[in-house]
XYZ file of C-alpha atoms in Angstrom:
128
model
C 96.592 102.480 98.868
C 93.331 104.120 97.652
C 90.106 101.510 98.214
C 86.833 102.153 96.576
C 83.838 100.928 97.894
C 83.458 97.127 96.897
C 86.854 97.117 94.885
C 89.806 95.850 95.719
C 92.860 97.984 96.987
C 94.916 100.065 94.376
C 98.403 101.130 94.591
C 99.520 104.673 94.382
C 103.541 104.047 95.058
C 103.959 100.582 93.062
C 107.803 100.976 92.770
C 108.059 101.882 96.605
C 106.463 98.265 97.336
C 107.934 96.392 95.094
C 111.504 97.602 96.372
C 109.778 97.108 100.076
C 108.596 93.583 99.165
C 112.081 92.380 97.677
C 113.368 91.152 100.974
C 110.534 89.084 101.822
C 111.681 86.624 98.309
C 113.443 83.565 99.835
C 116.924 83.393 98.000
C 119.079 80.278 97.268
C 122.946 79.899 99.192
C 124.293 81.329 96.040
C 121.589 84.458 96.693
C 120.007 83.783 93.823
C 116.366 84.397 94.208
C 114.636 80.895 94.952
C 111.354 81.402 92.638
C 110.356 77.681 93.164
C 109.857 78.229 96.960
C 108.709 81.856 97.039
C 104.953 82.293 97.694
C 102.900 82.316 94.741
C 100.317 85.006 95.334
C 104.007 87.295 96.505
C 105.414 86.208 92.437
C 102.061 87.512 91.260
C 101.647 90.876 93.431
C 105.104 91.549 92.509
C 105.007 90.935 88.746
C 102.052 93.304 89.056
C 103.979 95.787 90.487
C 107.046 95.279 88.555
C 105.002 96.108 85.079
C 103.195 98.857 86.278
C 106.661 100.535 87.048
C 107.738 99.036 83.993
C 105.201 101.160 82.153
C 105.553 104.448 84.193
C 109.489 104.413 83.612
C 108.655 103.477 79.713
C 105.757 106.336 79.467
C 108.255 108.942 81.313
C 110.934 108.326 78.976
C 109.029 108.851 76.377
C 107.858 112.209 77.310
C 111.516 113.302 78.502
C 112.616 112.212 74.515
C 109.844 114.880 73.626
C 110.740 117.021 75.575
C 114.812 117.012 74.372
C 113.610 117.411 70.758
C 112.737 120.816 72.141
C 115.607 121.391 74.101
C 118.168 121.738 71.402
C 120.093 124.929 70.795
C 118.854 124.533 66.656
C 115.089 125.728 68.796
C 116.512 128.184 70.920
C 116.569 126.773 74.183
C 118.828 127.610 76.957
C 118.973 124.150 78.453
C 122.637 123.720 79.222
C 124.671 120.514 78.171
C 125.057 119.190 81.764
C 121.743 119.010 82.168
C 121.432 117.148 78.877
C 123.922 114.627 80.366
C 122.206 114.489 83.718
C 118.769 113.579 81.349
C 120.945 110.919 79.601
C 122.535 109.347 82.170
C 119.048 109.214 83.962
C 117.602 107.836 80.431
C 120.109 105.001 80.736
C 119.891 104.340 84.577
C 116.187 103.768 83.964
C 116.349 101.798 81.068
C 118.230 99.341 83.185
C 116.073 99.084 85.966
C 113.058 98.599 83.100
C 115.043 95.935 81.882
C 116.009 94.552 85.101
C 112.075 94.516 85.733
C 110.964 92.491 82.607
C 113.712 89.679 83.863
C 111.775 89.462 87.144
C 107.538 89.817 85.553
C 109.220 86.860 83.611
C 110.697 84.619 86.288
C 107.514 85.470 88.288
C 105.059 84.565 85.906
C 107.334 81.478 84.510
C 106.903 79.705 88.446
C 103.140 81.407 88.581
C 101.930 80.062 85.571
C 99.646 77.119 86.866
C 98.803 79.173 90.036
C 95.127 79.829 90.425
C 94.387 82.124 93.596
C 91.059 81.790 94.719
C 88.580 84.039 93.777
C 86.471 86.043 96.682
C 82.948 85.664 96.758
C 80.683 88.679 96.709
C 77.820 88.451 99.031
C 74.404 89.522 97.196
C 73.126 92.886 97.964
C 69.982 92.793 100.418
C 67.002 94.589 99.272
C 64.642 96.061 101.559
């Protein structure tokens, strides 16, 4: 977490939390995840997270789509075909977790919507 001086905290690794913070959603007997009692401000920090990785997978497939429209053997590259595989099974993989991702920003926001954290006060600056 980087912290600039009167900000608040940012997150370098928001995938890495969001898969650390999983365990701490309470879940239902049929392990469903129990939205209605999970913490609010935990639904919020992790629908943050979760669309922030959303938008990093999104941007990275996009750039690995430009980059196999160079990669074909019509521009004379030497990429092989298993590695083309390997890019589209990882395409896919990802695609599912993105999607997997916009199912839980919605459930989070859906049981956050009339949540209203409260708002730090900033103390005024002394002058001398």
């Amino acid at each position: 977490m980087l912290l600039a001086m009167g900000e608040e905290p940012v997150s370098t690794r928001p995938m890495r939390e969001l898969l650390l913070q999983q365990p701490l959603l309470p879940i239902t007997p049929d392990h469903r995840i129990d939205d209605e009692a999970a913490d609010a401000d935990l639904l919020l920090e992790l629908a943050d997270k979760a669309e922030t990785v959303m938008s990093t997978i999104n941007l990275g497939l996009s750039a690995v789509g430009t980059i196999l429209a160079h990669a074909s053997p019509e521009v004379g590259s030497e990429i092989s075909g298993y590695m083309i595989e390997a890019l589209g099974w990882h395409i896919a993989d990802s695609s599912d977790a993105a999607a997997a991702l916009l199912s839980l920003v919605h459930a989070c926001r859906h049981y956050t919507a009339d949540h209203s954290p409260p708002q730090p006060k900033k103390a005024p600056m002394v002058r001398f």
